[in-house]
Coordinates of C-alpha atoms in Angstrom, one line a residue:
Chain A
X1 CA -0.2 -0.2 -0.5
X2 CA 1.0 3.6 -1.1
X3 CA 1.7 6.2 1.7
X4 CA 1.7 9.7 1.2
X5 CA 5.2 11.1 1.5
X6 CA 5.2 12.8 5.3
X7 CA 5.3 17.0 4.4
X8 CA 8.6 18.9 5.2
X9 CA 8.7 22.5 6.3
X10 CA 10.8 24.6 4.0
X11 CA 13.9 26.5 6.4
X12 CA 12.5 29.0 6.7
X13 CA 9.0 27.6 7.5
X14 CA 10.5 25.3 9.8
X15 CA 12.7 28.5 11.3
X16 CA 8.7 30.2 12.2
X17 CA 7.4 27.1 13.4
X18 CA 9.9 26.9 15.8
X19 CA 9.2 30.7 17.4
X20 CA 5.6 30.5 17.5
X21 CA 6.0 27.2 18.9
X22 CA 7.7 29.3 21.2
X23 CA 5.7 31.9 21.2
X24 CA 3.4 29.8 22.0
X25 CA 4.6 28.5 25.6
X26 CA 5.2 31.8 26.8
X27 CA 1.3 32.7 25.8
X28 CA 0.5 30.1 28.1
X29 CA 2.7 31.5 31.0
X30 CA 1.8 34.6 30.7
X31 CA -1.9 34.0 30.5
X32 CA -1.3 31.6 34.1
X33 CA 0.9 34.8 35.6
X34 CA -2.5 36.8 33.9
X35 CA -4.9 34.6 35.3
X36 CA -3.6 33.8 39.3
X37 CA -2.9 38.2 39.3
X38 CA -6.3 38.5 38.6
X39 CA -7.6 35.5 40.3
X40 CA -6.6 37.3 44.3
X41 CA -8.4 40.0 43.8
X42 CA -11.6 38.7 41.4
X43 CA -14.2 40.7 43.1
X44 CA -18.1 41.3 43.0
X45 CA -17.8 42.6 39.8
X46 CA -19.1 40.7 36.6
X47 CA -17.3 42.5 34.1
X48 CA -14.2 41.7 35.8
X49 CA -15.0 38.1 36.0
X50 CA -16.0 37.6 32.5
X51 CA -12.4 38.9 31.6
X52 CA -11.7 36.6 33.6
X53 CA -12.8 33.9 32.2
X54 CA -12.0 34.9 29.1
X55 CA -8.0 35.0 30.6
X56 CA -8.4 31.4 30.5
X57 CA -10.9 30.7 27.7
X58 CA -7.6 31.9 25.7
X59 CA -5.7 29.1 27.4
X60 CA -6.9 27.1 24.7
X61 CA -6.5 28.2 21.4
X62 CA -2.7 28.3 22.6
X63 CA -2.7 24.7 23.7
X64 CA -4.8 23.6 21.0
X65 CA -1.9 24.5 18.8
X66 CA 0.3 23.4 20.6
X67 CA -1.1 20.4 20.9
X68 CA -1.6 20.2 16.6
X69 CA 1.4 21.5 15.5
X70 CA 3.3 18.1 17.3
X71 CA 0.5 15.5 15.9
X72 CA 0.6 16.8 12.2
X73 CA 4.0 16.0 12.2
X74 CA 3.7 12.6 12.7
X75 CA 3.8 10.8 8.9
X76 CA 1.1 9.2 7.1
X77 CA 0.7 5.9 8.0
X78 CA -1.6 2.1 7.8
X79 CA -4.7 3.7 9.5
X80 CA -3.7 7.4 8.5
X81 CA -3.4 6.9 5.3
X82 CA -3.2 10.4 4.6
X83 CA -1.4 11.7 7.6
X84 CA -2.4 14.1 10.7
X85 CA -2.2 17.4 9.0
X86 CA -6.2 17.9 9.3
X87 CA -5.7 17.8 13.0
X88 CA -4.8 21.8 13.3
X89 CA -8.8 23.0 11.5
X90 CA -9.8 19.8 14.0
X91 CA -8.0 22.2 17.6
X92 CA -9.1 25.4 15.4
X93 CA -13.5 24.0 15.2
X94 CA -12.5 22.5 19.1
X95 CA -11.4 26.5 20.2
X96 CA -13.9 28.5 18.6
X97 CA -16.7 25.7 20.1
X98 CA -15.5 26.3 23.1
X99 CA -15.4 29.6 23.0
X100 CA -19.1 30.2 21.1
X101 CA -20.1 28.2 23.8
X102 CA -18.9 30.5 27.3
X103 CA -19.9 33.6 25.0
X104 CA -22.8 32.5 24.9
X105 CA -22.6 31.0 29.0
X106 CA -21.6 34.7 29.8
X107 CA -23.8 37.0 27.5
X108 CA -26.4 35.4 29.4
X109 CA -24.7 36.0 33.4
X110 CA -24.3 39.7 32.1
X111 CA -28.2 39.6 30.6
X112 CA -28.8 38.4 33.9
X113 CA -27.1 41.0 35.9
X114 CA -28.3 44.1 34.5
X115 CA -31.8 42.7 34.6
X116 CA -32.1 41.9 38.2
X117 CA -30.3 44.8 38.7
X118 CA -28.0 43.2 40.7
X119 CA -25.7 46.3 42.5
X120 CA -22.0 44.8 42.2
X121 CA -20.5 44.9 46.1
X122 CA -16.6 45.4 46.4
X123 CA -15.2 46.8 49.4
X124 CA -11.7 46.5 50.3
X125 CA -8.1 44.7 50.3
X126 CA -5.8 44.5 53.7
X127 CA -2.3 45.8 51.5
X128 CA 0.6 45.8 53.7
X129 CA -1.0 47.3 56.7
X130 CA -3.2 49.8 54.2
X131 CA -6.9 49.3 53.9
X132 CA -7.4 49.6 50.0
X133 CA -10.7 50.0 47.6
X134 CA -10.5 45.9 45.8
X135 CA -11.6 47.7 43.0
X136 CA -8.5 49.8 42.5
X137 CA -6.3 46.2 42.6
X138 CA -8.4 45.1 40.4
X139 CA -7.9 48.0 38.6
X140 CA -4.6 46.5 38.4
X141 CA -4.4 43.4 37.8
X142 CA -6.8 44.3 34.9
X143 CA -3.9 46.5 33.3
X144 CA -1.5 43.5 34.0
X145 CA -3.7 41.6 32.1
X146 CA -3.6 43.6 28.5
X147 CA -0.1 43.6 28.7
X148 CA 0.7 40.2 27.1
X149 CA -1.2 39.5 24.9
X150 CA -1.0 42.5 23.6
X151 CA 2.5 42.3 22.7
X152 CA 2.3 38.4 21.9
X153 CA -0.7 38.6 19.6
X154 CA 1.4 41.2 17.4
X155 CA 4.3 38.3 17.0
X156 CA 1.9 35.6 16.7
X157 CA 0.0 37.7 13.7
X158 CA 3.3 37.1 11.1
X159 CA 4.4 34.1 12.1
X160 CA 0.5 32.8 11.1
X161 CA 0.8 34.6 8.2
X162 CA 3.9 32.6 7.2
X163 CA 2.5 29.3 8.2
X164 CA -0.8 29.8 7.3
X165 CA -1.7 28.2 10.8
X166 CA -5.4 29.4 10.8
X167 CA -5.8 28.1 15.0
X168 CA -2.4 30.2 15.0
X169 CA -3.9 33.0 13.4
X170 CA -7.6 33.0 15.1
X171 CA -5.7 33.0 18.5
X172 CA -3.0 35.9 17.9
X173 CA -6.7 37.8 16.8
X174 CA -7.7 37.0 20.0
X175 CA -4.8 38.5 22.0
X176 CA -4.6 41.7 20.1
X177 CA -8.5 42.2 20.9
X178 CA -8.1 42.1 24.5
X179 CA -6.7 45.0 25.7
X180 CA -10.5 46.0 24.8
X181 CA -11.4 43.4 26.6
X182 CA -9.1 44.9 29.7
X183 CA -10.4 48.5 29.2
X184 CA -14.2 47.1 29.1
X185 CA -13.5 45.1 32.9
X186 CA -11.4 49.1 33.6
X187 CA -14.3 50.6 32.8
X188 CA -17.1 48.3 34.6
X189 CA -15.1 48.5 37.9
X190 CA -14.8 52.1 37.2
X191 CA -18.6 52.8 37.3
X192 CA -19.2 51.0 40.2
X193 CA -16.2 53.9 42.1
X194 CA -18.6 56.3 40.7
X195 CA -21.9 54.3 41.9
X196 CA -22.7 53.8 38.5
X197 CA -23.9 50.0 39.5
X198 CA -25.1 49.4 35.9
X199 CA -21.4 49.9 34.6
X200 CA -20.5 46.0 35.7
X201 CA -22.9 44.5 34.0
X202 CA -23.0 46.6 30.6
X203 CA -18.8 46.3 29.9
X204 CA -19.6 42.7 31.2
X205 CA -22.1 42.1 28.3
X206 CA -19.7 43.8 26.2
X207 CA -17.0 41.1 26.6
X208 CA -18.8 38.3 26.5
X209 CA -20.0 39.8 22.6
X210 CA -17.0 39.9 22.0
X211 CA -15.9 36.3 23.3
X212 CA -18.9 35.4 20.8
X213 CA -18.2 36.8 17.9
X214 CA -14.6 35.7 18.0
X215 CA -16.1 32.3 18.8
X216 CA -18.6 32.4 16.2
X217 CA -16.7 34.0 13.3
X218 CA -13.9 31.1 14.0
X219 CA -16.1 28.3 14.4
X220 CA -18.4 29.5 10.3
X221 CA -14.4 29.0 9.7
X222 CA -13.6 26.2 11.2
X223 CA -16.0 24.4 9.9
X224 CA -16.0 25.9 5.9
X225 CA -12.5 24.3 6.7
X226 CA -14.0 20.6 7.4
X227 CA -15.9 21.4 4.7
X228 CA -12.9 21.7 2.0
X229 CA -14.4 24.9 0.3
X230 CA -12.2 26.7 -1.6
X231 CA -8.9 27.4 -0.2
X232 CA -8.7 31.0 1.1
X233 CA -5.9 33.8 1.9
X234 CA -5.0 33.7 5.8
X235 CA -4.7 37.5 6.1
X236 CA -7.0 38.9 3.9
X237 CA -10.1 36.1 4.0
X238 CA -10.0 36.0 -0.1
X239 CA -10.5 33.1 -2.4
X240 CA -6.3 31.7 -2.7
X241 CA -5.8 32.8 -6.5
X242 CA -3.5 29.9 -6.7
X243 CA -5.9 27.4 -8.6
X244 CA -5.8 29.9 -11.2
X245 CA -2.2 30.2 -11.6
X246 CA -2.2 26.6 -11.5
X247 CA -4.2 26.3 -14.7
X248 CA -2.5 29.1 -16.3
X249 CA 0.7 26.9 -15.6
X250 CA -0.1 23.6 -17.4
X251 CA -2.0 25.1 -20.0
X252 CA 0.8 26.3 -21.1
X253 CA 2.7 23.5 -21.7
X254 CA 2.9 22.3 -25.0
X255 CA 0.9 19.0 -24.7
X256 CA -1.5 20.2 -22.5
X257 CA -4.6 21.4 -24.3
X258 CA -7.2 22.2 -21.4
X259 CA -6.5 22.0 -17.6
X260 CA -8.8 22.1 -14.3
X261 CA -7.8 22.9 -10.8
X262 CA -9.7 21.9 -7.3
X263 CA -8.0 22.0 -4.1
X264 CA -9.1 22.2 -0.4
X265 CA -6.9 22.7 3.0
X266 CA -5.5 20.3 5.1
X267 CA -4.8 22.3 7.9
X268 CA -2.0 24.1 6.4
X269 CA -1.5 22.6 3.3
X270 CA -2.9 22.6 -0.3
X271 CA -4.3 19.6 -1.4
X272 CA -6.5 17.6 -4.6
X273 CA -6.7 16.8 -8.3
X274 CA -6.0 18.6 -11.2
X275 CA -7.7 17.3 -14.6
X276 CA -5.8 17.9 -17.5
X277 CA -6.6 16.8 -21.5
X278 CA -3.5 16.1 -23.8
X279 CA -3.5 17.1 -26.9
X280 CA -2.9 13.9 -28.0
X281 CA -1.1 10.7 -27.0
X282 CA 2.3 10.3 -26.0
X283 CA 4.1 9.8 -22.7
X284 CA 1.9 11.2 -20.7
X285 CA 3.2 9.3 -17.4
X286 CA 6.2 11.0 -17.7
X287 CA 4.6 14.8 -19.0
X288 CA 2.1 14.4 -15.7
X289 CA 4.6 13.4 -13.3
X290 CA 6.8 16.3 -15.2
X291 CA 3.9 18.2 -14.9
X292 CA 3.3 17.8 -11.1
X293 CA 6.7 19.2 -10.2
X294 CA 6.0 22.4 -11.7
X295 CA 2.6 22.9 -9.9
X296 CA 4.7 21.8 -7.1
X297 CA 6.9 24.5 -7.7
X298 CA 4.6 27.0 -7.5
X299 CA 3.9 27.0 -3.2
X300 CA 5.2 25.9 -1.2
X301 CA 1.9 24.4 0.9
X302 CA 0.8 22.5 -2.2
X303 CA 1.1 18.7 -0.9
X304 CA -0.2 15.6 -2.9
X305 CA -1.8 16.5 -5.8
X306 CA -3.4 13.9 -7.9
X307 CA -2.2 15.2 -12.0
X308 CA -4.6 13.1 -13.9
X309 CA -5.2 12.9 -17.7
X310 CA -8.2 12.7 -19.3
X311 CA -10.2 12.9 -21.6
X312 CA -12.5 16.0 -21.4
X313 CA -13.4 17.9 -18.4
X314 CA -16.5 18.1 -18.3
Chain B
X1 CA -3.6 52.9 24.7
X2 CA -5.0 56.6 24.3
X3 CA -8.1 55.5 25.4
X4 CA -6.3 54.1 28.8
X5 CA -4.5 57.6 29.6
X6 CA -7.5 59.6 29.2
X7 CA -9.2 57.5 31.8
X8 CA -6.0 58.4 33.7
X9 CA -6.6 61.6 33.8
X10 CA -10.2 61.7 34.0
X11 CA -9.5 59.6 36.8
X12 CA -7.1 61.7 38.1
X13 CA -9.2 64.7 37.7
X14 CA -12.0 63.6 40.2
X15 CA -10.3 62.2 42.6
X16 CA -8.5 65.8 42.7
X17 CA -11.8 67.4 43.4
X18 CA -12.4 65.6 46.3
X19 CA -15.3 63.5 45.0
X20 CA -15.9 60.2 47.4
X21 CA -14.6 56.8 45.6
X22 CA -16.0 54.7 45.8
X23 CA -19.3 56.3 45.7
X24 CA -22.5 54.6 46.8
X25 CA -25.5 54.0 43.6
X26 CA -28.0 54.7 46.6
X27 CA -25.9 57.5 48.2
X28 CA -26.3 55.3 51.8
X29 CA -22.8 57.2 53.5
X30 CA -24.1 60.8 52.0
X31 CA -28.1 60.5 54.0
X32 CA -26.5 58.7 56.9
X33 CA -23.4 61.7 57.3
X34 CA -26.5 64.4 56.9
X35 CA -28.7 62.4 59.5
X36 CA -29.2 59.0 60.7
X37 CA -27.7 55.5 60.4
X38 CA -30.4 53.7 60.4
X39 CA -29.2 50.2 62.1
X40 CA -31.2 46.2 62.5
X41 CA -30.3 44.5 65.0
X42 CA -30.5 40.4 65.7
X43 CA -31.1 39.3 69.5
X44 CA -27.0 36.9 69.2
X45 CA -25.2 37.8 72.9
X46 CA -22.7 39.0 73.7
X47 CA -22.1 40.4 69.9
X48 CA -26.3 42.0 69.7
X49 CA -28.4 42.5 72.7
X50 CA -32.1 43.6 72.4
X51 CA -32.8 46.2 74.8
X52 CA -36.3 48.2 76.2
X53 CA -35.1 51.2 74.7
X54 CA -31.6 50.6 72.8
X55 CA -29.5 47.5 72.1
X56 CA -26.2 46.4 73.6
X57 CA -23.5 44.0 72.8
X58 CA -20.5 44.6 71.2
X59 CA -21.6 45.1 67.8
X60 CA -23.8 48.2 68.8
X61 CA -21.9 50.0 70.7
X62 CA -19.1 49.9 67.9
X63 CA -21.5 51.4 65.5
X64 CA -22.1 53.8 68.3
X65 CA -18.5 55.1 68.1
X66 CA -18.4 54.8 64.3
X67 CA -21.8 57.1 64.3
X68 CA -19.9 59.8 66.6
X69 CA -17.0 59.4 64.0
X70 CA -20.0 60.4 60.9
X71 CA -21.8 62.7 62.7
X72 CA -24.7 60.4 62.7
X73 CA -27.8 59.7 64.8
X74 CA -28.6 56.2 65.0
X75 CA -32.1 54.2 64.2
X76 CA -32.0 51.9 66.0
X77 CA -34.4 48.7 64.9
X78 CA -34.9 45.8 66.5
X79 CA -36.6 42.7 65.5
X80 CA -36.1 38.9 64.1
X81 CA -33.5 39.0 61.3
X82 CA -35.8 37.7 58.4
X83 CA -37.7 40.3 58.2
X84 CA -34.3 43.1 59.3
X85 CA -32.4 41.3 56.8
X86 CA -35.3 41.7 53.8
X87 CA -35.4 45.4 54.7
X88 CA -32.0 46.2 54.8
X89 CA -32.0 43.5 50.7
X90 CA -34.4 46.5 50.2
X91 CA -31.9 49.5 51.7
X92 CA -34.7 50.8 54.0
X93 CA -31.3 49.6 56.4
X94 CA -28.4 50.6 56.1
X95 CA -26.6 47.8 58.2
X96 CA -27.4 44.5 60.3
X97 CA -25.2 43.5 63.1
X98 CA -26.2 40.3 65.2
X99 CA -22.6 37.7 65.4
X100 CA -23.2 37.3 61.9
X101 CA -20.5 35.1 60.1
X102 CA -19.1 35.2 56.3
X103 CA -21.2 32.3 55.8
X104 CA -24.1 32.8 56.8
X105 CA -26.7 31.9 53.6
X106 CA -27.7 35.6 52.9
X107 CA -25.0 36.9 51.6
X108 CA -25.8 36.3 48.4
X109 CA -28.3 38.8 48.4
X110 CA -26.6 40.6 50.6
X111 CA -23.7 42.9 51.3
X112 CA -20.9 41.9 53.4
X113 CA -17.9 43.2 55.8
X114 CA -14.4 42.1 54.9
X115 CA -14.9 40.1 58.3
X116 CA -13.3 41.7 61.2
X117 CA -13.0 39.5 64.6
X118 CA -12.8 34.9 63.9
X119 CA -13.9 33.2 66.5
X120 CA -12.6 30.6 66.8
X121 CA -14.4 27.5 69.1
X122 CA -12.5 25.1 71.3
X123 CA -12.7 22.7 73.3
X124 CA -11.3 23.6 76.7
X125 CA -10.5 21.2 79.7
X126 CA -10.2 21.8 83.6
X127 CA -6.7 21.9 85.0
X128 CA -6.5 17.9 86.0
X129 CA -8.0 16.5 83.3
X130 CA -6.5 14.1 81.3
X131 CA -4.9 16.0 78.0
X132 CA -7.1 15.1 75.1
X133 CA -5.9 14.3 71.7
X134 CA -9.0 13.7 69.5
X135 CA -12.4 13.7 70.2
X136 CA -13.9 10.3 69.6
X137 CA -16.2 8.5 72.5
X138 CA -14.5 11.8 74.7
X139 CA -17.3 13.0 76.3
X140 CA -18.0 17.0 75.9
X141 CA -20.0 19.7 77.4
X142 CA -21.9 22.4 75.0
X143 CA -25.3 24.3 75.1
X144 CA -28.2 21.6 74.1
X145 CA -29.3 22.5 70.3
X146 CA -25.9 24.7 69.9
X147 CA -24.2 24.9 66.3
X148 CA -20.8 24.0 69.3
X149 CA -23.3 20.9 69.9
X150 CA -23.5 19.7 66.0
X151 CA -19.6 20.2 65.6
X152 CA -18.9 17.4 68.6
X153 CA -21.1 15.0 67.4
X154 CA -19.7 15.5 63.2
X155 CA -16.2 15.0 64.9
X156 CA -18.0 11.8 67.8
X157 CA -18.0 13.2 71.2
X158 CA -20.5 12.1 73.6
X159 CA -23.2 14.8 75.0
X160 CA -21.7 15.5 78.2
X161 CA -23.8 17.4 81.4
X162 CA -22.8 21.2 81.8
X163 CA -20.1 21.1 85.0
X164 CA -18.6 18.3 82.9
X165 CA -14.0 18.3 82.4
X166 CA -13.7 18.8 79.0
X167 CA -16.7 22.1 77.4
X168 CA -16.9 23.9 73.8
X169 CA -17.0 27.5 74.0
X170 CA -15.6 30.3 72.1
X171 CA -11.7 30.9 72.9
X172 CA -12.0 34.3 74.2
X173 CA -13.6 33.2 77.2
X174 CA -10.6 31.3 77.8
X175 CA -9.0 34.1 80.2
X176 CA -12.8 33.9 82.5
X177 CA -14.0 30.9 82.4
X178 CA -10.7 30.0 84.6
X179 CA -10.7 26.3 82.1
X180 CA -7.1 25.4 80.0
X181 CA -6.9 24.5 76.2
X182 CA -6.4 20.8 74.5
X183 CA -5.0 22.9 71.5
X184 CA -8.7 21.6 69.7
X185 CA -10.0 23.3 67.5
X186 CA -14.1 23.2 66.5
X187 CA -15.1 25.3 64.1
X188 CA -13.8 29.1 62.9
X189 CA -16.8 31.8 62.6
X190 CA -15.2 34.5 60.4
X191 CA -17.5 37.4 62.3
X192 CA -19.3 40.2 59.7
X193 CA -21.7 42.7 59.9
X194 CA -24.0 42.4 57.0
X195 CA -25.0 45.5 54.6
X196 CA -27.3 46.1 51.2
X197 CA -25.5 44.9 48.4
X198 CA -23.8 47.8 46.1
X199 CA -23.3 50.7 48.5
X200 CA -19.5 50.6 48.5
X201 CA -19.0 54.1 49.6
X202 CA -20.8 52.8 53.3
X203 CA -18.8 49.8 52.5
X204 CA -15.6 50.9 52.5
X205 CA -16.5 53.5 55.5
X206 CA -17.5 50.5 57.6
X207 CA -15.3 48.2 56.7
X208 CA -12.4 50.9 57.2
X209 CA -14.2 51.6 61.2
X210 CA -14.0 48.1 61.9
X211 CA -10.5 47.4 60.9
X212 CA -9.2 49.4 63.8
X213 CA -11.2 48.3 66.3
X214 CA -9.7 45.1 66.1
X215 CA -7.1 44.3 68.3
X216 CA -10.0 45.5 70.9
X217 CA -12.7 43.4 70.1
X218 CA -11.6 40.2 72.1
X219 CA -12.0 43.0 75.5
X220 CA -14.8 44.4 74.2
X221 CA -16.8 40.3 74.2
X222 CA -15.3 39.6 77.1
X223 CA -16.5 43.1 78.9
X224 CA -19.9 42.4 77.9
X225 CA -19.8 38.9 79.5
X226 CA -18.7 39.8 82.6
X227 CA -21.5 42.5 82.7
X228 CA -24.4 39.5 81.5
X229 CA -23.5 36.4 81.9

């Protein structure tokens, strides 16, 4: 039985992968310190609780990315003849499902808090012998919580594009949007301080809505990926022009009369069928193999293309 | 980043303008400063004791001092717990006292202060009694129907008459009891006062006051217990 040859990353992407993994580990580490710091001063603010749960949830994407990056490199075998490249897509789906569910739950809780006119109670804490309003400590923790994801998100974004790793990309985007969560929660706590009890619930709703939105957007993409949508560019979300370029390349070959290309994404890879109509009979097997090699040279993400000579395209 | 900066500026301005922070959504602290502190009192000696005109006990004594500091008159409402706590929930009272512990079931609907004293219920022994290391099958005296009696039963201790050589009591009673500590603790109550939810300015004022009283609480408890044993 013939198995797929394992895909190897080009040197540049291999380096990007090492950096991406390092950044994801760093994200796990920083997020853990943020969660601990926020947990220490977590008071009765619904907004802060929501932001805290969001931070807990933001452990899921990096963990999923790290696990998926480890598994996707396994060589194809008898049980999984097509390899493990879809692992990233599955990780992406899992992470976005978690986000969606929690977003909906938090939105419901925020709405309930607002409707029941629940006034958040925040008293004082003892800090080095001084009595401090806990709200100040909560705000300090929230300010700290904003900084690491902002920096890490910016660093991860270009790597995600380079590697075409959608899970990493979603993670980077969520990190970059995290400062808004923090700012909203700070507004909520300040609102409590100003005696505006509803500000907190309102901020919680805004945060929950952003979590839900992240979840739905990513869920949508993950499902489309797994349903073999035509490849899209990761940066813009537009359809990738690569299939058209492949067709053009083939139709410039002297022996090709017509060609058609169907691609789908398998994790970061692009694979699929290529149909060619030869002008005349000849050494078709050799021609097809040469054509496949030339197509392969177009993009490092192309993998295991099946080039099939046919009499007619329709 | 600019948003954060603007927030910081707005905050600094409003704080330097001498505003209270945090403030109450329903202006409790303003009401109290302008005139009347409305206190609900649940009978629970020595913490709070219903009286003919005014309540006695440690917590009413503390609140008298706070009211004096704030220039407020106190309106006492002595009544049953459920009634007072419902009134507190609706913001009709400013604070309810009566030896509440911080794990009391009402705190889901009410605000509470940070605990300002921890009552430790211990097992004490007469001087000549043999030392205790555990409670299983040991007779220990405790008031009938008390929480201490429940904790004793849970630990396997047996009921005993009031004058028995081992007795459960709060640790602050030890100096006046003539008993020795056995080193065994039954449970702890973290004492709080209950307030209306979200009145954070008032809550912070109350907590700051209670923090300052911490060192006196035990002496006040003993004083109160001696006055009305």
